PDB file of C-alpha atoms in Angstrom:
ATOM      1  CA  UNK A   1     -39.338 -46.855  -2.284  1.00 54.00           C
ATOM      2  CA  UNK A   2     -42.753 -47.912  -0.978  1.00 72.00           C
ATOM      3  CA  UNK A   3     -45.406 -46.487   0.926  1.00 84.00           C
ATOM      4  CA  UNK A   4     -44.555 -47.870   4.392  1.00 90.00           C
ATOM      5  CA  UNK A   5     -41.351 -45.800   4.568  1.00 93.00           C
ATOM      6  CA  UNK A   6     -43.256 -42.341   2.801  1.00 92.00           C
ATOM      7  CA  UNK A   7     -45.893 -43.493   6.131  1.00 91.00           C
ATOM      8  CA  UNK A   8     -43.649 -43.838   8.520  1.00 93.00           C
ATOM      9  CA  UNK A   9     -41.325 -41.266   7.684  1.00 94.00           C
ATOM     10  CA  UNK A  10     -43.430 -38.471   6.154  1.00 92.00           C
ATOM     11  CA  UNK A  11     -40.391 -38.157   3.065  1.00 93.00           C
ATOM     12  CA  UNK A  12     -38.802 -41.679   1.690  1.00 93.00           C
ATOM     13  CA  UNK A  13     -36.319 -39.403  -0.253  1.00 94.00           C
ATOM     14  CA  UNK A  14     -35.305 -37.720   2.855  1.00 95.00           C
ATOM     15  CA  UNK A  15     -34.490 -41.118   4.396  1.00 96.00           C
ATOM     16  CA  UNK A  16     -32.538 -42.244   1.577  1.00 94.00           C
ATOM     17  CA  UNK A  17     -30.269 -39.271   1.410  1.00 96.00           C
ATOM     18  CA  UNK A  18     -29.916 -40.103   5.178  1.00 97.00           C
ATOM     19  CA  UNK A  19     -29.134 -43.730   4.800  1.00 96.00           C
ATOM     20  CA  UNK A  20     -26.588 -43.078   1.674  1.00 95.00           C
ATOM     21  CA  UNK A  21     -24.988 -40.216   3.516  1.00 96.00           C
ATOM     22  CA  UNK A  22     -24.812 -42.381   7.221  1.00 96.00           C
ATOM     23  CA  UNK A  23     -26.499 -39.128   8.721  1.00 97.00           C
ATOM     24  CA  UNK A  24     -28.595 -39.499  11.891  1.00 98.00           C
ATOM     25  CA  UNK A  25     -31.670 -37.686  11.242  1.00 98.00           C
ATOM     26  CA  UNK A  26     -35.298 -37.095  13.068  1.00 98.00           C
ATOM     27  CA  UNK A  27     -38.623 -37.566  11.301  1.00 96.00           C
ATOM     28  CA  UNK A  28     -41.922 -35.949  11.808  1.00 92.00           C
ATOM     29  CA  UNK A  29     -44.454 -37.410   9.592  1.00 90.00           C
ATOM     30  CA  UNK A  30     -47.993 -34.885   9.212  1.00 83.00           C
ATOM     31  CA  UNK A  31     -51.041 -35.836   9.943  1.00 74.00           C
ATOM     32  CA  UNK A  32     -50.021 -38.501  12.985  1.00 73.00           C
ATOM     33  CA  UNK A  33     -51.706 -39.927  15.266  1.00 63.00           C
ATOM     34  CA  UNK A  34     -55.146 -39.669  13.401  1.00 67.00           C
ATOM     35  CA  UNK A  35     -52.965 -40.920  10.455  1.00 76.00           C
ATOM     36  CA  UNK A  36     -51.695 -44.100  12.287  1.00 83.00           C
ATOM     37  CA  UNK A  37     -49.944 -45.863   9.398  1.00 83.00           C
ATOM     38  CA  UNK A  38     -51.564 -49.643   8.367  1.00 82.00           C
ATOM     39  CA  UNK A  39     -50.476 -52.354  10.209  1.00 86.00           C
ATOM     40  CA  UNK A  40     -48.213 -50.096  12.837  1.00 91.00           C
ATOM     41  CA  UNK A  41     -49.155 -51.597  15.811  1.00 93.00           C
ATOM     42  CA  UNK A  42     -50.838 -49.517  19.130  1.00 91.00           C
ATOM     43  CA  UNK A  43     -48.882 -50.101  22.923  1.00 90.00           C
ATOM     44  CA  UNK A  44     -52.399 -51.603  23.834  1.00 92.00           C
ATOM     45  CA  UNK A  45     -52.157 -54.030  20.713  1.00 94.00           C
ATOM     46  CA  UNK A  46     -48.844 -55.408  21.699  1.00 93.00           C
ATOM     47  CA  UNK A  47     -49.776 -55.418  25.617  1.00 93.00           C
ATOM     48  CA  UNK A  48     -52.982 -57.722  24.547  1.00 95.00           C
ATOM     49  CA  UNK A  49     -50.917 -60.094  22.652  1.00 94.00           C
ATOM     50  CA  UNK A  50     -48.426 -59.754  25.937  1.00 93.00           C
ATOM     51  CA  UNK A  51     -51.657 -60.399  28.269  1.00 94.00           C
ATOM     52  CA  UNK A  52     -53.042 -63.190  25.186  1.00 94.00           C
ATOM     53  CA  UNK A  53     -50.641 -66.342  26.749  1.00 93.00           C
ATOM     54  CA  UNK A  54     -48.878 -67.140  24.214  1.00 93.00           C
ATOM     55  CA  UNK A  55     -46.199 -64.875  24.494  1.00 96.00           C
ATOM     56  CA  UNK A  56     -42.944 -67.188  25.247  1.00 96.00           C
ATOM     57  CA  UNK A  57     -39.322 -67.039  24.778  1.00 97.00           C
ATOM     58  CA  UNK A  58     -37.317 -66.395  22.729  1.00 96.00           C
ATOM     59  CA  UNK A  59     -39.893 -63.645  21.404  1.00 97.00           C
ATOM     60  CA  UNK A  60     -39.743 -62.254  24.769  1.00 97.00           C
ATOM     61  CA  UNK A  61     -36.675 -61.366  26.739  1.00 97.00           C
ATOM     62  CA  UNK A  62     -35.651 -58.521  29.548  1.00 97.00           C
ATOM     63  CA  UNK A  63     -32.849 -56.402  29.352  1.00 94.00           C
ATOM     64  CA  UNK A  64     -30.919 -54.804  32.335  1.00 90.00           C
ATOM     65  CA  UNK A  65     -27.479 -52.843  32.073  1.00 83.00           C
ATOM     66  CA  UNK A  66     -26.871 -54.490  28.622  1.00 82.00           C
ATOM     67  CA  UNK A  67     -27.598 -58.082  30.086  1.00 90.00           C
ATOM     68  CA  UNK A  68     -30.573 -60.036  29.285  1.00 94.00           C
ATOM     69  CA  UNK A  69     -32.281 -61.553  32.692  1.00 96.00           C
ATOM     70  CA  UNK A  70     -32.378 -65.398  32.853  1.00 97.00           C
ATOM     71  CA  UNK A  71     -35.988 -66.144  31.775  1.00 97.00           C
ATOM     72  CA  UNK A  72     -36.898 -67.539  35.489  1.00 96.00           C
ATOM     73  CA  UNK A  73     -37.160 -64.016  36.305  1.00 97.00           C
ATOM     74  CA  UNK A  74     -40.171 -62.644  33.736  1.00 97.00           C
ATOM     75  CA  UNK A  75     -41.336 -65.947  32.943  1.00 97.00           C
ATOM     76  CA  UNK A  76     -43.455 -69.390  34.174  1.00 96.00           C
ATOM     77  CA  UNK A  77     -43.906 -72.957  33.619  1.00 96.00           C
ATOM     78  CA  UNK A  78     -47.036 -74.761  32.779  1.00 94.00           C
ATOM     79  CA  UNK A  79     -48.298 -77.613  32.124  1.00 94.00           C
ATOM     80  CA  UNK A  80     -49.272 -78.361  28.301  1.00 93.00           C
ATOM     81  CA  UNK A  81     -50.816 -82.054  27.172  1.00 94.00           C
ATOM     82  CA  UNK A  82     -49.527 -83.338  30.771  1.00 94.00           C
ATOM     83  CA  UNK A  83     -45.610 -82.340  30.192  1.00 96.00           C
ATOM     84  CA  UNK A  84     -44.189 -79.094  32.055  1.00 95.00           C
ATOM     85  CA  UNK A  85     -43.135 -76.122  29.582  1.00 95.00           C
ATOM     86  CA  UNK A  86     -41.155 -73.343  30.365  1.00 96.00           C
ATOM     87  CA  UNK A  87     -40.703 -69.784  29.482  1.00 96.00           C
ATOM     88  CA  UNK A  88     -44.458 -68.625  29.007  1.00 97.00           C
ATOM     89  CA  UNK A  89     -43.990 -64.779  29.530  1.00 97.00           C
ATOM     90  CA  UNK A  90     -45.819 -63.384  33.014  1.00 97.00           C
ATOM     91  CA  UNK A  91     -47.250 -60.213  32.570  1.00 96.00           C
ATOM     92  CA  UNK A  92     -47.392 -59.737  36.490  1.00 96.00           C
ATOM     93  CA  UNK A  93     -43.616 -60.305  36.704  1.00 97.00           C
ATOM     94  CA  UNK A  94     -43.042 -58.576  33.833  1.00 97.00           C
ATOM     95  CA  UNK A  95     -44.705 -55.172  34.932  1.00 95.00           C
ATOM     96  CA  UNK A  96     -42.971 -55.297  38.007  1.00 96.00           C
ATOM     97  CA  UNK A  97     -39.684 -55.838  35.998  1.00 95.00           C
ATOM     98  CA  UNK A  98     -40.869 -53.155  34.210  1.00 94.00           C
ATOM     99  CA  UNK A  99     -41.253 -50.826  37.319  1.00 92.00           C
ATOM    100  CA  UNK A 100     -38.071 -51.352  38.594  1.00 92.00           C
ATOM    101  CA  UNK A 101     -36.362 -49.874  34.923  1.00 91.00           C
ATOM    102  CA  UNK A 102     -35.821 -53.189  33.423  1.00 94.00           C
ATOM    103  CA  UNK A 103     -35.973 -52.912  29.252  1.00 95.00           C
ATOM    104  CA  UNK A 104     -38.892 -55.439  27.977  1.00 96.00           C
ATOM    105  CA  UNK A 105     -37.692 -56.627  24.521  1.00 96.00           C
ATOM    106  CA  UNK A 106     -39.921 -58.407  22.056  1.00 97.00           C
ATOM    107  CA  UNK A 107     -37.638 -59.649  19.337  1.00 97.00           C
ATOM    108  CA  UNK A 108     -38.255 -60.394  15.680  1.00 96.00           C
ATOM    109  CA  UNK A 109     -42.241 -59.288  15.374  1.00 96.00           C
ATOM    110  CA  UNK A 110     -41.392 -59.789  11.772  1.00 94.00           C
ATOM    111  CA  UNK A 111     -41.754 -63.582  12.128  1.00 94.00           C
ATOM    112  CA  UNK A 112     -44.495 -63.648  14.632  1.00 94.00           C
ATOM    113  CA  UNK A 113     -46.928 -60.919  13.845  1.00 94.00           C
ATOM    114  CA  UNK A 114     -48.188 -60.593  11.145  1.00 92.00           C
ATOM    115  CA  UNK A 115     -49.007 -56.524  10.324  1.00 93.00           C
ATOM    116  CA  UNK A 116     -45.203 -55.867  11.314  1.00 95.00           C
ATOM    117  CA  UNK A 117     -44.287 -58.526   8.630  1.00 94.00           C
ATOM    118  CA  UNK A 118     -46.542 -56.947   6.101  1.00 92.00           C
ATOM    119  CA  UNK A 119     -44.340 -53.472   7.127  1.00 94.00           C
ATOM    120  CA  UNK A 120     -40.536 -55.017   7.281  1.00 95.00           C
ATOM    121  CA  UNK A 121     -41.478 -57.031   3.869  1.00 94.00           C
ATOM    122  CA  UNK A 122     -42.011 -54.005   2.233  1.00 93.00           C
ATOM    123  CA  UNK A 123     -39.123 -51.837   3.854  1.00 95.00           C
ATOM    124  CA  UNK A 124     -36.816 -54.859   2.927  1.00 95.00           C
ATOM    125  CA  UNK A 125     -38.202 -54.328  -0.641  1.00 93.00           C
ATOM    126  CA  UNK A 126     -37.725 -50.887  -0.941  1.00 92.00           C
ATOM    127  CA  UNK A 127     -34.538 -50.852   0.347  1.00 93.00           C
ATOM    128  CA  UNK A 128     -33.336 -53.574  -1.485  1.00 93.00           C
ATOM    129  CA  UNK A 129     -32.227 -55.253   2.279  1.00 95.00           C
ATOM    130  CA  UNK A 130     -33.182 -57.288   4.899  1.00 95.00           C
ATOM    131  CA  UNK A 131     -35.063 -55.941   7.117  1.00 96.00           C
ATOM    132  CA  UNK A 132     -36.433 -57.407  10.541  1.00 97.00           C
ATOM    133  CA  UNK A 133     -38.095 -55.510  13.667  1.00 97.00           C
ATOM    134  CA  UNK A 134     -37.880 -55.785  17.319  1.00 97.00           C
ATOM    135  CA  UNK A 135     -40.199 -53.685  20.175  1.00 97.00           C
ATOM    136  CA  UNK A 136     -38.929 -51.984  23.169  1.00 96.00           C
ATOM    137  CA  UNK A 137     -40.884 -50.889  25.808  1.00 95.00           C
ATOM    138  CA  UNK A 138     -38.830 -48.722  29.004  1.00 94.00           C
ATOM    139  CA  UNK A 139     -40.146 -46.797  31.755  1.00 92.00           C
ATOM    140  CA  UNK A 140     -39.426 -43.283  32.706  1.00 89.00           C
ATOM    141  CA  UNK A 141     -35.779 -43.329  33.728  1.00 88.00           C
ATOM    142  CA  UNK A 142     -35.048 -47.003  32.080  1.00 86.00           C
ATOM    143  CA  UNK A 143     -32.292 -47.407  29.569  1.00 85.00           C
ATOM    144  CA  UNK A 144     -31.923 -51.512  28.812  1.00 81.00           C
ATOM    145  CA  UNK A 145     -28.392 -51.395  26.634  1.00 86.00           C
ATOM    146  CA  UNK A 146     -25.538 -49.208  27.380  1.00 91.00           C
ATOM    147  CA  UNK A 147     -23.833 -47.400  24.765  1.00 95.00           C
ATOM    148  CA  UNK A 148     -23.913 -50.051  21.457  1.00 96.00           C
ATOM    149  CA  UNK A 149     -23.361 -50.129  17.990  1.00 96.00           C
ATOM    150  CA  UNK A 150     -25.639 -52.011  15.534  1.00 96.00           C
ATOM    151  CA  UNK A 151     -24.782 -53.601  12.688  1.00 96.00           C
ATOM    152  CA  UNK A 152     -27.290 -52.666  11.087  1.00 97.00           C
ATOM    153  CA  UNK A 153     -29.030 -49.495  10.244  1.00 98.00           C
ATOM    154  CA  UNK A 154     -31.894 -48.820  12.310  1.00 98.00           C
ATOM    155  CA  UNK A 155     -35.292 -46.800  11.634  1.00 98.00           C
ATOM    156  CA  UNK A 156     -36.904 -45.937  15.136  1.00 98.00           C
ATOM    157  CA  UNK A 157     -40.674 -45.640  15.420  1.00 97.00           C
ATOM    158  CA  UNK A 158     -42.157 -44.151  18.773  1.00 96.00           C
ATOM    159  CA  UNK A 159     -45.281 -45.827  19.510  1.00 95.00           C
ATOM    160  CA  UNK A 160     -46.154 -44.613  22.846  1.00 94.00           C
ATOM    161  CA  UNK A 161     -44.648 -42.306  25.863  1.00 94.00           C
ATOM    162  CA  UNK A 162     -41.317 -40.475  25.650  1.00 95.00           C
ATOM    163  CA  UNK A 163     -37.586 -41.812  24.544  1.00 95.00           C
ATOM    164  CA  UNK A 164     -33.863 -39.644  24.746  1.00 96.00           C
ATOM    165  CA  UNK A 165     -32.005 -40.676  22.098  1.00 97.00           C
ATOM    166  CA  UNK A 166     -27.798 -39.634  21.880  1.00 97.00           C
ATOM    167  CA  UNK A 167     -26.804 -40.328  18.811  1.00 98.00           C
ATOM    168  CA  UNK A 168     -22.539 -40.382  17.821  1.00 98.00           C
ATOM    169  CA  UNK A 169     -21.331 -40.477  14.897  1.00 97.00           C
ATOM    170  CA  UNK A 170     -20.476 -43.532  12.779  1.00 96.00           C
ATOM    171  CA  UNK A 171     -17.368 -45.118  12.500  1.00 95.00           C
ATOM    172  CA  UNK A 172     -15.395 -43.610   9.363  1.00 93.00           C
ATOM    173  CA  UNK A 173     -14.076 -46.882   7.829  1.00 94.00           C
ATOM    174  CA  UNK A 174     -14.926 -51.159   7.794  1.00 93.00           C
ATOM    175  CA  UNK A 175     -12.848 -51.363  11.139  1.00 94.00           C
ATOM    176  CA  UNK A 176     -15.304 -51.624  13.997  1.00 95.00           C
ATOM    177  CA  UNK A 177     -17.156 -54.351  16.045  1.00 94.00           C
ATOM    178  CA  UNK A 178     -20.785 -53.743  17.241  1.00 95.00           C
ATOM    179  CA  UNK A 179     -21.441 -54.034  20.420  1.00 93.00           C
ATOM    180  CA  UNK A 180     -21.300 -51.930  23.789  1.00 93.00           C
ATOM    181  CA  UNK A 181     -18.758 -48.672  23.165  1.00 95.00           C
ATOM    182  CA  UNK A 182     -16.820 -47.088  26.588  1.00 93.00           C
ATOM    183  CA  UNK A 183     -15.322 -44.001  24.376  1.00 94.00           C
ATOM    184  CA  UNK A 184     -18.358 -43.001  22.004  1.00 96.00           C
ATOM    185  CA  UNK A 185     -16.955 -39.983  20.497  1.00 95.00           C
ATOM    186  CA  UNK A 186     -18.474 -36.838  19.378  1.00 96.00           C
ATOM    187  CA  UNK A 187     -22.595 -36.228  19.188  1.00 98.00           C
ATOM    188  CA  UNK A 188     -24.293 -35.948  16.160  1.00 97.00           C
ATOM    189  CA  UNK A 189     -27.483 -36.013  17.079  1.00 98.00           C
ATOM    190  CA  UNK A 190     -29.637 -35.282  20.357  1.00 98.00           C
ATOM    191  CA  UNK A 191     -33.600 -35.487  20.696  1.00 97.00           C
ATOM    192  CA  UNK A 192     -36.874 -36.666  22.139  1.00 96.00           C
ATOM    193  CA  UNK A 193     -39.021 -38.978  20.063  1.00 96.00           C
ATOM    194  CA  UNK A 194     -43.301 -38.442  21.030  1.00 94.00           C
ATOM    195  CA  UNK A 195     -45.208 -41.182  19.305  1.00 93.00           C
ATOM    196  CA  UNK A 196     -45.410 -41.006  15.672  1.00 92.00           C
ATOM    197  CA  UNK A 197     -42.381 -39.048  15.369  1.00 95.00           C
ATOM    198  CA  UNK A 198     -39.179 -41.671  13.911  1.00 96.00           C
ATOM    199  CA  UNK A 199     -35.591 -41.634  14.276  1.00 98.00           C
ATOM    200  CA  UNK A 200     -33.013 -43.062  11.570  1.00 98.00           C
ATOM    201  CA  UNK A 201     -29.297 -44.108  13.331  1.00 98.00           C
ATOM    202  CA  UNK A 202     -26.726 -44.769  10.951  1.00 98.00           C
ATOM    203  CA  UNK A 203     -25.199 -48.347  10.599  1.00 97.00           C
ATOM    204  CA  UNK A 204     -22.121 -48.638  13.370  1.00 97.00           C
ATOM    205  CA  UNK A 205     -23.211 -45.389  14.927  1.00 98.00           C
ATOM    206  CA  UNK A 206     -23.030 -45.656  18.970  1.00 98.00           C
ATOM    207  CA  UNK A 207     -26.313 -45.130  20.419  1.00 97.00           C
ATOM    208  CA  UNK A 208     -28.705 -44.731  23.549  1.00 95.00           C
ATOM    209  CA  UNK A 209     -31.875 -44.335  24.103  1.00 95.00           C
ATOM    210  CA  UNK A 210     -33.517 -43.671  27.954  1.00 94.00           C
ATOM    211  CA  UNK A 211     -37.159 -44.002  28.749  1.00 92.00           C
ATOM    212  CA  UNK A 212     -38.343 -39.619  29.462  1.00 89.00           C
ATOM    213  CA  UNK A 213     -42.118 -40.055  29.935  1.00 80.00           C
ATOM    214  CA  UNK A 214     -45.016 -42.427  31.314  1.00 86.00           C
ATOM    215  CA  UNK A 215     -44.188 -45.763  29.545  1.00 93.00           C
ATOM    216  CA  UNK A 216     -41.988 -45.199  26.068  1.00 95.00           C
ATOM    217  CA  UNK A 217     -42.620 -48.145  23.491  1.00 96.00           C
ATOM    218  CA  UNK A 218     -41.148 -47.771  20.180  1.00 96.00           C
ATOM    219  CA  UNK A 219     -40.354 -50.162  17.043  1.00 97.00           C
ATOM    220  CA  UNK A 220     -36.903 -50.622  15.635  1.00 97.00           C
ATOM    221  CA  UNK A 221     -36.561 -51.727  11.958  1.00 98.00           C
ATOM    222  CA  UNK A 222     -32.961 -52.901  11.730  1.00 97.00           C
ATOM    223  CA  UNK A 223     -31.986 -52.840   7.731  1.00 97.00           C
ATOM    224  CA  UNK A 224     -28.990 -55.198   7.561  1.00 95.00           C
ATOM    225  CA  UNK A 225     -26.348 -55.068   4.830  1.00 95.00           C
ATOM    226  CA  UNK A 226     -23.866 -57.678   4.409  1.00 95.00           C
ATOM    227  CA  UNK A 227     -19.857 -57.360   5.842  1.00 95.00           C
ATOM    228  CA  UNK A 228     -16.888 -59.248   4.752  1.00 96.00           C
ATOM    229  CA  UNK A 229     -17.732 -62.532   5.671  1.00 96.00           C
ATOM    230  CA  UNK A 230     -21.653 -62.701   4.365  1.00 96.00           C
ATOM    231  CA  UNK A 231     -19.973 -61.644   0.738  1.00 97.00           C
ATOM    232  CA  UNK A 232     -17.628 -65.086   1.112  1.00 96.00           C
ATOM    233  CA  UNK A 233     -20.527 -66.714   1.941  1.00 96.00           C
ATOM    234  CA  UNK A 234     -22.590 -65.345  -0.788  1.00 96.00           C
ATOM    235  CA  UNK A 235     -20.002 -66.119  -3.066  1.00 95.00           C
ATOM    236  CA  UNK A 236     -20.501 -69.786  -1.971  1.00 94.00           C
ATOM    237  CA  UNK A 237     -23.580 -70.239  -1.968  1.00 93.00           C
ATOM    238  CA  UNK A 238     -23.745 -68.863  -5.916  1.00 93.00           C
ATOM    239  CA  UNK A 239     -21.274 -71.594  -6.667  1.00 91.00           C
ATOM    240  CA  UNK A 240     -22.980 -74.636  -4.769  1.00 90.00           C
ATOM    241  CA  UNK A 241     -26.187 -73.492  -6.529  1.00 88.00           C
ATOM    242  CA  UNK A 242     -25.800 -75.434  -9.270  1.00 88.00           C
ATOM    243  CA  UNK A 243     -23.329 -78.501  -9.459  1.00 90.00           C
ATOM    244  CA  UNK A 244     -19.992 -77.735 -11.237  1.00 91.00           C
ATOM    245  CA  UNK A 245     -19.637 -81.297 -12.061  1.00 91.00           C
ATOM    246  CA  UNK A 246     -22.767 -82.637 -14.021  1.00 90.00           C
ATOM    247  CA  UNK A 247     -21.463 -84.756 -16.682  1.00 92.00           C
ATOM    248  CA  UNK A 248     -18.702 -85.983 -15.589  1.00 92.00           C
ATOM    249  CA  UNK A 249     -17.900 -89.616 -14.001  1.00 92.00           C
ATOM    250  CA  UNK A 250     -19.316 -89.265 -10.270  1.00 91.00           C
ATOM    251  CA  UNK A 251     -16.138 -91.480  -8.967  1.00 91.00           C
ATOM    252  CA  UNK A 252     -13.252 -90.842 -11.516  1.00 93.00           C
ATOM    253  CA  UNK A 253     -10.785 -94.011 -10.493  1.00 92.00           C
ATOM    254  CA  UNK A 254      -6.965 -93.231 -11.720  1.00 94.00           C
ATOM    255  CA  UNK A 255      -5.546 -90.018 -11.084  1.00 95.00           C
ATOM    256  CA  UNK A 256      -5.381 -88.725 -14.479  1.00 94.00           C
ATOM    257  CA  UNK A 257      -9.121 -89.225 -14.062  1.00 94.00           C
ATOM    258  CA  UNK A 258      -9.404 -87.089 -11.263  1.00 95.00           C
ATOM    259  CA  UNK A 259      -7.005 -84.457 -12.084  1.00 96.00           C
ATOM    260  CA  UNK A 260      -8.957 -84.084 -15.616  1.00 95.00           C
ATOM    261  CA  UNK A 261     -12.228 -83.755 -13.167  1.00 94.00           C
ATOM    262  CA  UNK A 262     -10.795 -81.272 -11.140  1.00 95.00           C
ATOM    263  CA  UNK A 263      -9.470 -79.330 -13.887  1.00 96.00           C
ATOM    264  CA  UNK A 264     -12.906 -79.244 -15.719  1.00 95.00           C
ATOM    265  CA  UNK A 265     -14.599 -77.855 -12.331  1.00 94.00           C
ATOM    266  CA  UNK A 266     -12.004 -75.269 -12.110  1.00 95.00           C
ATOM    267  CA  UNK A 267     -12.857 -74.187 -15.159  1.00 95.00           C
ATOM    268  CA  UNK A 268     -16.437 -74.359 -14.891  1.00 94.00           C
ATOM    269  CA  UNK A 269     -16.154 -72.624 -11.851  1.00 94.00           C
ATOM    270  CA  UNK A 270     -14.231 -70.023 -13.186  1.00 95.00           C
ATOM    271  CA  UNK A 271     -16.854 -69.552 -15.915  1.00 95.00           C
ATOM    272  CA  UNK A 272     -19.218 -68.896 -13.552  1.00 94.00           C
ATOM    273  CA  UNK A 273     -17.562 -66.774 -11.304  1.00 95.00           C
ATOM    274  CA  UNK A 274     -16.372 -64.069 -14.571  1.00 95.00           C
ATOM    275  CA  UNK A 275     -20.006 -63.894 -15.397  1.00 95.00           C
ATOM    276  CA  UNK A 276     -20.339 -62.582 -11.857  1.00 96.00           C
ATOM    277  CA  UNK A 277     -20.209 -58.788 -10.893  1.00 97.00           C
ATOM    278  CA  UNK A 278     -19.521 -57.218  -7.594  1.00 96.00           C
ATOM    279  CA  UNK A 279     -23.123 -55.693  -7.866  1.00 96.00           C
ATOM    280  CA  UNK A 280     -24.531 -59.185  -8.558  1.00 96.00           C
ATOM    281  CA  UNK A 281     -22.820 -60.814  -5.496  1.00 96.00           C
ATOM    282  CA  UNK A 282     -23.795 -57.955  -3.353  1.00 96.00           C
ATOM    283  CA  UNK A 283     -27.024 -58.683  -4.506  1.00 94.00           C
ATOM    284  CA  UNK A 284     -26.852 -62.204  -3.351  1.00 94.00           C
ATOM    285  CA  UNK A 285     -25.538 -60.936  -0.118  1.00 96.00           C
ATOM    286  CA  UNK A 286     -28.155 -59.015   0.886  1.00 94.00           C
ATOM    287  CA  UNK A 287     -30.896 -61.508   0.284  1.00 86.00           C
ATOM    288  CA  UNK A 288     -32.956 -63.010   0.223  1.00 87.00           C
ATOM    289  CA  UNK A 289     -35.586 -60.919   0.148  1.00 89.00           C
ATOM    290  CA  UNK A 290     -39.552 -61.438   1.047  1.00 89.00           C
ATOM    291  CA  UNK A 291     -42.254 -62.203  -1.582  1.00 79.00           C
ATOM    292  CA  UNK A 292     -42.780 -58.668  -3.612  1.00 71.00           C
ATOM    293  CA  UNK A 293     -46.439 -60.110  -4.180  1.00 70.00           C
ATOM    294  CA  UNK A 294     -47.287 -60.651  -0.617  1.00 66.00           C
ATOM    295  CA  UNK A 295     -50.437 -58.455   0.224  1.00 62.00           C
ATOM    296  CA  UNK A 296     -49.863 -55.603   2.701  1.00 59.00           C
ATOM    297  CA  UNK A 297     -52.091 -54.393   5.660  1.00 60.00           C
ATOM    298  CA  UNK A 298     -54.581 -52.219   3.427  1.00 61.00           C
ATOM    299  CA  UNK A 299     -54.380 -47.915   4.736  1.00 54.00           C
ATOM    300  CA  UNK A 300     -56.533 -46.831   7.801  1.00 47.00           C
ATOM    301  CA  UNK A 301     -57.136 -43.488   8.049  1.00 44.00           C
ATOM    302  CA  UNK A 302     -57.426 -43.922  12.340  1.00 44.00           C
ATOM    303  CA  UNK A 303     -58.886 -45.792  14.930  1.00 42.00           C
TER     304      UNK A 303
END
């Protein structure tokens, strides 16, 4: 399955009897922290690129009670080639934000820096899924969303500090929404995560997490699979790949003209669509998926 989940999770086989089962489940990979997996970043990595100044929304936001602040709050303005630009992150504000219990959330590192790309890419390979990562970072006390379900399932990575995690279990059928949940259910799971240590939560599951000691910081790679609505989609997207109507007159003129058009892309399109499986168009659905050649972060044995 790759060797960023066997790094990150000390037993890719484990993980995929959790994912294919929907069964929260803790990880505690040997050999960590000395063994910090390639391309994983350090809290002091991702509070440099914080302090570096380019940091600006919407890669950076603040979460509070489930509600993202307005970015007046943890950001400034400056002044770039003479014209005023907003939303440059402040780490002052920001730390103080932090302080108070306020979530910072840096979303997507997958399209922004580069080691985490190098990590989703091949997660997202492995998995056959896309796969994308956002970075938390809570203080002692701090919990930025309430209750939620994902959709998506989620691998946790503790980077630095302490997080509680409640995990409930997942919803038995299609019918759900994600989003905050008032009546979670029953508990499936309950732990502490210490850094190096990873956490998987099942697709739909209702979740929390709360900030338990000095600074917690920890990476979430959320590996999406397609509902209802992305399989429609899919489905036209596979027809509009290629025209259904090469060959024939581009502006029939009498009806009979355009009824024998129509008919012949009906039946073209029908073609097309029996050559199609359901495992083909949930194929489609999940992509697309990154470049399998693309080089990843090469192994480190420590810092």
């Amino acid at each position: 399955m790759g060797r960023v989940l066997a790094d990150l999770t000390g037993d890719a086989d484990a993980f995929a009897e959790a994912l294919a089962e929907r069964t929260a489940r803790v990880f505690r990979p040997a050999g960590w922290p000395a063994g910090w997996p390639a391309g994983l970043p350090r809290a002091a990595e991702l509070e440099a690129v914080l302090n570096g100044g380019l940091l600006r929304v919407p890669y950076v936001e603040m979460v509070q009670d489930g509600a993202v602040l307005a970015p007046e709050r943890f950001c400034t303005v400056r002044t770039v080639a003479g014209r005023p630009e907003a939303g440059w992150a402040d780490p002052g504000r920001i730390a103080a934000l932090l302080a108070e219990g306020v979530t910072l959330l840096l979303p997507q590192l997958d399209q922004w820096y580069a080691p985490v790309r190098a990590l989703a890419a091949d997660l997202a390979l492995g998995l056959g899924r896309r796969t994308e990562a956002f970075c938390f970072a809570t203080a002692a006390g701090g919990r930025g969303l309430k209750v939620h379900r994902d959709d998506a399932d989620v691998l946790v990575v503790q980077l630095a500090g302490e997080k509680e995690w409640t995990v409930h279990r997942p919803p038995a059928d299609g019918h759900w929404q994600p989003g905050l949940v008032p009546a979670p259910g029953p508990v499936a799971l309950h732990t502490v995560l210490a850094p190096g240590q990873a956490l998987y939560v099942p697709r739909g599951a209702p979740h929390a997490a709360t900030g338990r000691q000095g600074l917690s910081v920890h990476l979430s790679f959320t590996v999406r699979e397609p509902g209802t609505g992305r399989l429609h989609a899919a489905l036209g997207e596979h027809l509009a790949a290629a025209p259904l109507g090469t060959g024939l007159p581009e502006r029939p003129l009498a009806e009979d003209e355009l009824l024998a058009a129509a008919a012949e892309v009906l039946r073209r399109g029908r073609e097309r669509l029996a050559a199609l499986t359901p495992q083909d168009l949930l194929r489609l659905a999940r992509g697309p998926l990154p470049d399998p050649d693309a080089p990843l972060p090469p192994r480190r044995s420590g810092d």
